[in-house]
mmCIF file of C-alpha atoms in Angstrom:
data_model
loop_
_atom_site.group_PDB
_atom_site.id
_atom_site.type_symbol
_atom_site.label_atom_id
_atom_site.label_comp_id
_atom_site.label_asym_id
_atom_site.label_seq_id
_atom_site.Cartn_x
_atom_site.Cartn_y
_atom_site.Cartn_z
ATOM 1 C CA UNK A 1 -18.597 -13.272 -16.143
ATOM 2 C CA UNK A 2 -21.839 -12.478 -17.444
ATOM 3 C CA UNK A 3 -22.614 -9.209 -15.401
ATOM 4 C CA UNK A 4 -21.012 -6.454 -13.160
ATOM 5 C CA UNK A 5 -23.084 -7.704 -10.040
ATOM 6 C CA UNK A 6 -21.758 -11.354 -10.376
ATOM 7 C CA UNK A 7 -18.015 -10.002 -10.681
ATOM 8 C CA UNK A 8 -18.728 -7.774 -7.725
ATOM 9 C CA UNK A 9 -19.888 -10.826 -5.620
ATOM 10 C CA UNK A 10 -17.008 -12.566 -6.584
ATOM 11 C CA UNK A 11 -14.569 -9.996 -5.777
ATOM 12 C CA UNK A 12 -16.267 -9.571 -2.176
ATOM 13 C CA UNK A 13 -16.190 -13.526 -1.693
ATOM 14 C CA UNK A 14 -12.363 -13.345 -2.424
ATOM 15 C CA UNK A 15 -11.954 -10.591 -0.193
ATOM 16 C CA UNK A 16 -13.515 -12.326 2.554
ATOM 17 C CA UNK A 17 -11.652 -15.360 2.012
ATOM 18 C CA UNK A 18 -8.306 -13.377 1.864
ATOM 19 C CA UNK A 19 -9.323 -11.543 4.729
ATOM 20 C CA UNK A 20 -9.738 -14.607 6.914
ATOM 21 C CA UNK A 21 -6.477 -16.233 5.350
ATOM 22 C CA UNK A 22 -4.856 -13.168 6.658
ATOM 23 C CA UNK A 23 -6.296 -13.383 10.231
ATOM 24 C CA UNK A 24 -4.791 -17.039 10.686
ATOM 25 C CA UNK A 25 -1.465 -17.137 8.985
ATOM 26 C CA UNK A 26 0.693 -14.615 10.904
ATOM 27 C CA UNK A 27 0.137 -11.826 13.643
ATOM 28 C CA UNK A 28 -1.382 -9.149 11.982
ATOM 29 C CA UNK A 29 0.739 -5.880 11.674
ATOM 30 C CA UNK A 30 -1.041 -2.335 11.692
ATOM 31 C CA UNK A 31 -0.714 -2.061 7.919
ATOM 32 C CA UNK A 32 -2.897 -5.224 7.631
ATOM 33 C CA UNK A 33 -5.588 -4.104 10.022
ATOM 34 C CA UNK A 34 -5.625 -0.807 7.619
ATOM 35 C CA UNK A 35 -5.887 -3.050 4.748
ATOM 36 C CA UNK A 36 -8.829 -4.883 6.221
ATOM 37 C CA UNK A 37 -10.593 -1.828 6.646
ATOM 38 C CA UNK A 38 -9.989 -0.490 3.172
ATOM 39 C CA UNK A 39 -11.500 -3.712 1.895
ATOM 40 C CA UNK A 40 -14.247 -3.796 3.930
ATOM 41 C CA UNK A 41 -15.322 -0.239 2.889
ATOM 42 C CA UNK A 42 -14.907 -1.311 -0.574
ATOM 43 C CA UNK A 43 -17.354 -4.371 -0.297
ATOM 44 C CA UNK A 44 -19.797 -1.977 1.471
ATOM 45 C CA UNK A 45 -19.606 0.909 -1.023
ATOM 46 C CA UNK A 46 -19.710 -1.463 -4.233
ATOM 47 C CA UNK A 47 -22.984 -2.846 -3.326
ATOM 48 C CA UNK A 48 -24.881 -0.491 -0.932
ATOM 49 C CA UNK A 49 -27.683 -2.344 1.393
ATOM 50 C CA UNK A 50 -25.675 -5.601 0.884
ATOM 51 C CA UNK A 51 -26.208 -8.669 2.896
ATOM 52 C CA UNK A 52 -23.100 -8.000 4.784
ATOM 53 C CA UNK A 53 -24.039 -4.407 5.537
ATOM 54 C CA UNK A 54 -24.385 -4.458 9.241
ATOM 55 C CA UNK A 55 -21.703 -6.935 9.897
ATOM 56 C CA UNK A 56 -19.399 -4.560 7.787
ATOM 57 C CA UNK A 57 -20.217 -1.423 10.034
ATOM 58 C CA UNK A 58 -19.744 -3.387 13.154
ATOM 59 C CA UNK A 59 -16.238 -4.604 12.058
ATOM 60 C CA UNK A 60 -15.524 -1.143 10.623
ATOM 61 C CA UNK A 61 -16.396 0.564 14.025
ATOM 62 C CA UNK A 62 -14.211 -2.135 15.742
ATOM 63 C CA UNK A 63 -11.507 -1.091 13.280
ATOM 64 C CA UNK A 64 -11.765 2.427 14.021
ATOM 65 C CA UNK A 65 -10.513 1.998 17.588
ATOM 66 C CA UNK A 66 -7.133 3.931 18.011
ATOM 67 C CA UNK A 67 -5.649 0.776 19.495
ATOM 68 C CA UNK A 68 -7.165 -1.615 16.801
ATOM 69 C CA UNK A 69 -4.086 -2.881 15.728
ATOM 70 C CA UNK A 70 -2.752 -3.991 19.171
ATOM 71 C CA UNK A 71 -6.238 -5.438 20.004
ATOM 72 C CA UNK A 72 -6.267 -7.439 16.871
ATOM 73 C CA UNK A 73 -2.438 -8.980 17.767
ATOM 74 C CA UNK A 74 -3.583 -9.579 21.248
ATOM 75 C CA UNK A 75 -6.489 -11.562 20.179
ATOM 76 C CA UNK A 76 -4.510 -13.478 17.572
ATOM 77 C CA UNK A 77 -1.914 -14.315 20.135
ATOM 78 C CA UNK A 78 -4.587 -15.239 22.674
ATOM 79 C CA UNK A 79 -6.191 -17.791 20.015
ATOM 80 C CA UNK A 80 -3.156 -19.248 18.026
ATOM 81 C CA UNK A 81 0.045 -18.993 20.344
ATOM 82 C CA UNK A 82 -0.761 -18.615 23.958
ATOM 83 C CA UNK A 83 1.588 -21.603 25.128
ATOM 84 C CA UNK A 84 -0.334 -21.849 28.484
ATOM 85 C CA UNK A 85 -3.821 -21.003 27.349
ATOM 86 C CA UNK A 86 -6.403 -23.041 25.361
ATOM 87 C CA UNK A 87 -5.419 -22.130 21.785
ATOM 88 C CA UNK A 88 -7.379 -22.552 18.481
ATOM 89 C CA UNK A 89 -6.130 -25.404 16.483
ATOM 90 C CA UNK A 90 -5.867 -24.636 12.437
ATOM 91 C CA UNK A 91 -5.267 -28.451 11.655
ATOM 92 C CA UNK A 92 -8.516 -30.351 11.144
ATOM 93 C CA UNK A 93 -6.323 -33.740 12.060
ATOM 94 C CA UNK A 94 -6.287 -32.207 15.834
ATOM 95 C CA UNK A 95 -10.174 -32.421 15.823
ATOM 96 C CA UNK A 96 -10.423 -35.795 13.914
ATOM 97 C CA UNK A 97 -7.400 -37.524 15.094
ATOM 98 C CA UNK A 98 -6.866 -35.895 18.345
ATOM 99 C CA UNK A 99 -3.438 -34.944 17.209
ATOM 100 C CA UNK A 100 -1.815 -32.813 14.311
ATOM 101 C CA UNK A 101 -0.561 -34.548 11.355
ATOM 102 C CA UNK A 102 -2.759 -37.640 11.803
ATOM 103 C CA UNK A 103 -4.590 -40.034 9.752
ATOM 104 C CA UNK A 104 -6.949 -37.666 8.260
ATOM 105 C CA UNK A 105 -4.170 -35.530 6.748
ATOM 106 C CA UNK A 106 -2.961 -38.752 5.207
ATOM 107 C CA UNK A 107 -6.452 -39.641 4.001
ATOM 108 C CA UNK A 108 -7.109 -35.870 2.595
ATOM 109 C CA UNK A 109 -3.557 -35.897 0.803
ATOM 110 C CA UNK A 110 -4.608 -39.217 -0.908
ATOM 111 C CA UNK A 111 -7.773 -37.654 -2.182
ATOM 112 C CA UNK A 112 -6.157 -34.334 -3.291
ATOM 113 C CA UNK A 113 -3.833 -36.839 -5.449
ATOM 114 C CA UNK A 114 -6.700 -37.770 -7.585
ATOM 115 C CA UNK A 115 -7.705 -34.049 -8.111
ATOM 116 C CA UNK A 116 -6.238 -31.605 -10.509
ATOM 117 C CA UNK A 117 -5.074 -29.324 -7.717
ATOM 118 C CA UNK A 118 -1.670 -29.341 -6.476
ATOM 119 C CA UNK A 119 0.277 -27.296 -3.704
ATOM 120 C CA UNK A 120 2.816 -24.743 -4.957
ATOM 121 C CA UNK A 121 6.287 -25.380 -4.519
ATOM 122 C CA UNK A 122 7.348 -23.882 -1.182
ATOM 123 C CA UNK A 123 3.696 -23.787 0.251
ATOM 124 C CA UNK A 124 4.476 -24.987 3.829
ATOM 125 C CA UNK A 125 0.884 -25.152 5.183
ATOM 126 C CA UNK A 126 -0.405 -28.854 5.456
ATOM 127 C CA UNK A 127 -3.405 -29.767 3.375
ATOM 128 C CA UNK A 128 -5.559 -30.157 6.556
ATOM 129 C CA UNK A 129 -5.029 -26.543 7.765
ATOM 130 C CA UNK A 130 -7.577 -23.819 7.682
ATOM 131 C CA UNK A 131 -5.145 -21.337 5.706
ATOM 132 C CA UNK A 132 -4.700 -24.310 3.092
ATOM 133 C CA UNK A 133 -8.647 -24.339 2.542
ATOM 134 C CA UNK A 134 -8.876 -20.675 2.477
ATOM 135 C CA UNK A 135 -6.172 -20.300 0.193
ATOM 136 C CA UNK A 136 -7.639 -23.016 -2.217
ATOM 137 C CA UNK A 137 -11.088 -21.498 -2.069
ATOM 138 C CA UNK A 138 -9.336 -18.235 -3.258
ATOM 139 C CA UNK A 139 -7.936 -19.950 -6.256
ATOM 140 C CA UNK A 140 -11.469 -21.484 -7.098
ATOM 141 C CA UNK A 141 -12.705 -17.771 -7.144
ATOM 142 C CA UNK A 142 -9.716 -16.264 -8.799
ATOM 143 C CA UNK A 143 -10.241 -18.809 -11.636
ATOM 144 C CA UNK A 144 -13.811 -17.977 -11.652
ATOM 145 C CA UNK A 145 -13.386 -14.362 -12.150
ATOM 146 C CA UNK A 146 -10.695 -14.843 -14.783
ATOM 147 C CA UNK A 147 -13.099 -17.319 -16.971
ATOM 148 C CA UNK A 148 -15.695 -16.082 -19.122
ATOM 149 C CA UNK A 149 -18.221 -18.693 -18.709
ATOM 150 C CA UNK A 150 -19.117 -21.887 -16.525
ATOM 151 C CA UNK A 151 -18.172 -23.813 -19.816
ATOM 152 C CA UNK A 152 -14.832 -22.357 -19.612
ATOM 153 C CA UNK A 153 -14.206 -23.068 -15.934
ATOM 154 C CA UNK A 154 -15.246 -26.690 -16.548
ATOM 155 C CA UNK A 155 -12.367 -27.244 -18.951
#
């Protein structure tokens, strides 16, 4: 990293990918909601007047509610788990092929075989899932934070 502002920006990006990932992989606990709040405060405080400022304040306001954890869990269940409602699929195949684990996933896996990226052993999310892509972005950012220069990242 060449300067502290770039590092703070990368840390903020990492936090947001981590936040989105934690919102999709399992029903959020009260502890997770409290961690989201602490993370949002840290991003807000790290760079006063940053581009996320107004959005962060609105999110913090929502997370300040006494029943924030219960409301977040209710929304998670409505969006991702409701057996009789219209849920949001986290799999690209559902949108591309009209069903989960379709041809799109096969094409994506074929493409990924040609790249240096591999799923860690025991990682259960399919490659066309939103959590997989959020996790992949976190790994790119983590790699960027750990490297000293663009040349080093290219290796």
